[in-house]
Short mmCIF file of C-alpha atoms in Angstrom, two decimals:
data_model
loop_
_atom_site.label_atom_id
_atom_site.label_comp_id
_atom_site.label_asym_id
_atom_site.label_seq_id
_atom_site.Cartn_x
_atom_site.Cartn_y
_atom_site.Cartn_z
CA UNK A 26 4.86 -59.44 -2.71
CA UNK A 27 6.56 -62.64 -4.03
CA UNK A 28 10.02 -61.35 -3.06
CA UNK A 29 8.82 -60.72 0.49
CA UNK A 30 7.67 -64.35 0.77
CA UNK A 31 11.01 -65.56 -0.59
CA UNK A 32 12.92 -63.46 1.92
CA UNK A 33 10.76 -64.79 4.74
CA UNK A 34 11.50 -68.35 3.57
CA UNK A 35 15.24 -67.61 3.48
CA UNK A 36 15.15 -66.31 7.03
CA UNK A 37 13.28 -69.43 8.24
CA UNK A 38 15.72 -71.76 6.52
CA UNK A 39 18.72 -69.83 7.83
CA UNK A 40 17.44 -69.91 11.38
CA UNK A 41 16.79 -73.63 11.05
CA UNK A 42 20.37 -74.12 9.89
CA UNK A 43 21.72 -72.11 12.80
CA UNK A 44 19.72 -74.05 15.33
CA UNK A 45 20.57 -77.44 13.89
CA UNK A 46 24.21 -76.52 13.73
CA UNK A 47 24.16 -75.44 17.35
CA UNK A 48 22.64 -78.77 18.36
CA UNK A 49 25.24 -80.72 16.42
CA UNK A 50 28.27 -78.89 17.79
CA UNK A 51 29.80 -76.21 15.55
CA UNK A 52 27.21 -73.58 14.73
CA UNK A 53 27.60 -71.95 11.30
CA UNK A 54 27.80 -68.23 11.07
CA UNK A 55 24.67 -66.27 10.19
CA UNK A 56 26.16 -65.34 6.81
CA UNK A 57 26.96 -69.00 6.03
CA UNK A 58 23.48 -70.09 7.11
CA UNK A 59 21.83 -67.49 4.86
CA UNK A 60 24.06 -68.45 1.91
CA UNK A 61 23.21 -72.10 2.42
CA UNK A 62 19.52 -71.30 2.69
CA UNK A 63 19.56 -69.34 -0.54
CA UNK A 64 21.33 -72.25 -2.22
CA UNK A 65 18.39 -74.47 -1.41
CA UNK A 66 16.00 -72.24 -3.35
CA UNK A 67 15.15 -72.73 -7.04
CA UNK A 68 17.38 -70.79 -9.43
CA UNK A 69 14.59 -68.34 -10.33
CA UNK A 70 14.07 -67.42 -6.68
CA UNK A 71 17.83 -67.24 -6.02
CA UNK A 72 18.05 -64.54 -8.71
CA UNK A 73 15.16 -62.62 -7.13
CA UNK A 74 16.85 -62.68 -3.72
CA UNK A 75 20.42 -61.96 -4.82
CA UNK A 76 19.63 -59.36 -7.50
CA UNK A 77 21.05 -55.97 -6.54
CA UNK A 78 18.50 -53.43 -5.36
CA UNK A 79 17.45 -50.86 -7.92
CA UNK A 80 18.99 -47.49 -7.20
CA UNK A 81 16.64 -44.98 -5.64
CA UNK A 82 15.41 -42.41 -8.14
CA UNK A 83 17.28 -39.15 -7.94
CA UNK A 84 15.40 -36.30 -6.37
CA UNK A 85 14.17 -33.84 -8.98
CA UNK A 86 16.33 -30.80 -9.31
CA UNK A 87 14.88 -27.77 -7.61
CA UNK A 88 15.21 -24.74 -9.84
CA UNK A 89 16.76 -21.67 -8.36
CA UNK A 90 14.19 -19.48 -6.72
CA UNK A 91 13.02 -16.67 -8.93
CA UNK A 92 14.36 -13.30 -7.86
CA UNK A 93 12.01 -11.47 -5.58
CA UNK A 94 9.94 -8.83 -7.27
CA UNK A 95 11.04 -5.32 -6.37
CA UNK A 96 9.03 -3.76 -3.60
CA UNK A 97 7.27 -0.63 -4.78
CA UNK A 98 6.72 1.88 -2.02
CA UNK A 99 3.79 4.13 -2.61
CA UNK A 100 3.86 7.43 -0.84
CA UNK A 101 1.17 10.01 -0.64
CA UNK A 102 1.86 13.57 -1.61
CA UNK A 103 1.81 14.53 2.08
CA UNK A 104 4.41 11.86 2.97
CA UNK A 105 6.73 13.01 0.21
CA UNK A 106 6.33 16.61 1.32
CA UNK A 107 7.06 15.71 4.93
CA UNK A 108 10.54 14.39 4.12
CA UNK A 109 11.72 17.55 2.44
CA UNK A 110 14.48 19.10 4.48
CA UNK A 111 13.46 22.72 3.98
CA UNK A 112 10.58 24.27 2.03
CA UNK A 113 11.42 26.83 -0.61
CA UNK A 114 9.53 29.91 -1.70
CA UNK A 115 7.25 29.47 -4.68
CA UNK A 116 8.01 32.25 -7.18
CA UNK A 117 5.06 34.52 -7.86
CA UNK A 118 3.33 33.69 -4.56
CA UNK A 119 3.84 34.51 -0.87
CA UNK A 120 3.78 30.78 -0.03
CA UNK A 121 6.30 27.95 0.22
CA UNK A 122 6.60 24.58 -1.47
CA UNK A 123 4.85 22.68 1.34
CA UNK A 124 1.52 24.21 0.28
CA UNK A 125 -0.94 22.81 -2.24
CA UNK A 126 -3.10 25.91 -2.05
CA UNK A 127 -1.92 29.46 -1.37
CA UNK A 128 -4.04 32.42 -0.24
CA UNK A 129 -2.79 36.02 -0.21
CA UNK A 130 -5.23 37.92 2.00
CA UNK A 131 -3.73 41.36 1.35
CA UNK A 132 -3.58 40.80 -2.41
CA UNK A 133 -6.98 39.08 -2.65
CA UNK A 134 -5.55 36.21 -4.68
CA UNK A 135 -5.22 32.45 -4.49
CA UNK A 136 -3.27 29.71 -6.30
CA UNK A 137 -3.03 25.97 -6.57
CA UNK A 138 0.53 24.66 -6.24
CA UNK A 139 2.33 21.37 -6.74
CA UNK A 140 5.95 20.44 -6.11
CA UNK A 141 6.99 24.06 -5.64
CA UNK A 142 5.30 25.41 -8.77
CA UNK A 143 2.02 27.09 -9.72
CA UNK A 144 -0.53 24.82 -11.41
CA UNK A 145 -3.51 27.19 -11.35
CA UNK A 146 -3.99 30.89 -10.68
CA UNK A 147 -3.79 33.49 -9.49
CA UNK A 148 -7.55 33.84 -9.16
CA UNK A 149 -9.42 36.63 -7.36
CA UNK A 150 -10.88 35.98 -3.91
CA UNK A 151 -12.72 37.72 -1.10
CA UNK A 152 -12.08 36.80 2.53
CA UNK A 153 -13.39 37.58 6.02
CA UNK A 154 -14.88 40.94 6.90
CA UNK A 155 -14.17 42.93 10.08
CA UNK A 156 -14.94 40.78 13.09
CA UNK A 157 -14.65 37.63 10.94
CA UNK A 158 -11.15 37.99 9.54
CA UNK A 159 -9.71 34.89 7.93
CA UNK A 160 -6.82 33.76 10.16
CA UNK A 161 -3.39 33.28 8.55
CA UNK A 162 -1.49 30.03 9.00
CA UNK A 163 -0.98 26.62 7.45
CA UNK A 164 -3.86 24.15 7.66
CA UNK A 165 -4.67 20.68 6.25
CA UNK A 166 -7.74 20.08 4.12
CA UNK A 167 -10.24 18.17 6.26
CA UNK A 168 -13.24 17.44 4.04
CA UNK A 169 -15.20 18.36 0.92
CA UNK A 170 -18.89 19.14 0.58
CA UNK A 171 -20.22 19.60 -2.95
CA UNK A 172 -23.57 21.19 -2.06
CA UNK A 173 -22.85 22.51 1.41
CA UNK A 174 -25.24 24.90 3.15
CA UNK A 175 -24.06 26.90 6.16
CA UNK A 176 -25.84 25.81 9.30
CA UNK A 177 -25.02 29.17 10.93
CA UNK A 178 -25.97 31.61 8.18
CA UNK A 179 -28.32 29.36 6.19
CA UNK A 180 -26.36 30.26 3.05
CA UNK A 181 -25.32 28.00 0.17
CA UNK A 182 -21.60 27.20 -0.07
CA UNK A 183 -21.14 25.19 -3.30
CA UNK A 184 -17.89 23.27 -3.82
CA UNK A 185 -16.73 23.70 -0.23
CA UNK A 186 -13.22 22.56 0.68
CA UNK A 187 -12.78 22.93 4.45
CA UNK A 188 -9.31 23.50 5.87
CA UNK A 189 -9.60 25.38 9.19
CA UNK A 190 -12.60 24.41 11.26
CA UNK A 191 -15.60 26.04 9.58
CA UNK A 192 -13.46 27.98 7.09
CA UNK A 193 -13.47 26.75 3.51
CA UNK A 194 -12.86 27.61 -0.10
CA UNK A 195 -16.20 27.77 -1.85
CA UNK A 196 -18.12 29.50 -4.59
CA UNK A 197 -19.20 32.92 -3.36
CA UNK A 198 -19.49 36.62 -4.06
CA UNK A 199 -16.32 38.36 -5.24
CA UNK A 200 -17.82 41.75 -4.40
CA UNK A 201 -18.80 41.07 -0.77
CA UNK A 202 -16.58 39.96 2.12
CA UNK A 203 -17.30 36.67 3.86
CA UNK A 204 -17.62 35.45 7.43
CA UNK A 205 -14.11 33.99 7.23
CA UNK A 206 -14.29 31.71 4.20
CA UNK A 207 -12.43 32.23 0.95
CA UNK A 208 -14.87 33.13 -1.80
CA UNK A 209 -14.00 31.97 -5.34
CA UNK A 210 -15.72 32.21 -8.71
CA UNK A 211 -17.69 29.14 -9.74
CA UNK A 212 -14.94 28.01 -12.14
CA UNK A 213 -12.18 28.48 -9.57
CA UNK A 214 -14.24 26.81 -6.83
CA UNK A 215 -14.73 23.77 -9.04
CA UNK A 216 -10.99 23.65 -9.77
CA UNK A 217 -10.03 23.85 -6.08
CA UNK A 218 -12.70 21.27 -5.20
CA UNK A 219 -11.38 18.80 -7.76
CA UNK A 220 -7.66 19.40 -7.15
CA UNK A 221 -7.29 19.41 -3.37
CA UNK A 222 -7.23 16.17 -1.44
CA UNK A 223 -7.79 15.55 2.24
CA UNK A 224 -4.55 16.33 4.09
CA UNK A 225 -3.23 18.77 1.47
CA UNK A 226 -1.83 21.90 3.09
CA UNK A 227 -3.40 25.33 2.61
CA UNK A 228 -1.16 28.26 3.39
CA UNK A 229 -2.90 31.53 4.22
CA UNK A 230 -0.68 34.62 4.28
CA UNK A 231 -1.83 37.97 5.71
#
C-alpha cells in the first residue's frame, strides 16, 4: 500500500516537472522528469521505488498424467458365442457348441454344455406324446419359474426353464410322455434350473 502511494507521488512530481519545463521553454523528457522526481524523494522511498520487482513464482510442475487404466470389456456368454465363426459338434451329443443345453428326442437324453464340452449328463428325459410332439430346433431360454403350475393342464411343473413358448424343462414323470415339455428327474431339473441363464440356447434334435 505504501509503495502505491510513493508511485502516485512520483507520477505527480514528474508531471509537474514536465508542465513547468514546457512553460519555461525546453520540456524535459518523461524519463528525465521521472528520474528527477525520484531524486526528490527520501532515500528510503527511493529504494522502494527503484528496487527490482521480485520474480514471479514459477508455476508448479504438473506431473505426467497417470496412464489410463485398461478398459475391461465384459461379454456375456451369448455375446462370446455369437462371434464364433462356425460351431463345432460336441462329442457324445447330437448338438453343436452354440448350445448350452442339448436334447436328443430319439435317444431320450439331455445334457448341459459349455464351451463345446459336456458339463452335466446325459440324463434321461421324456418328451411330447403323439399330437404334442416336442418340436426340434434351437431356442433361447426365456424365463424360469421355480414353482410353476400349468394354467392349461392344472399340473405342477417344478423348476421350469422355458425355452420355446410354453415348452420347458421341468421336473416330471420319466415313465409318461408330456404335452411337449421335457421331463427331468428332480435332481436333473434342479441342475438345469440353476445352470441355464436367460438367453442361453437350447438345441433340440429329433
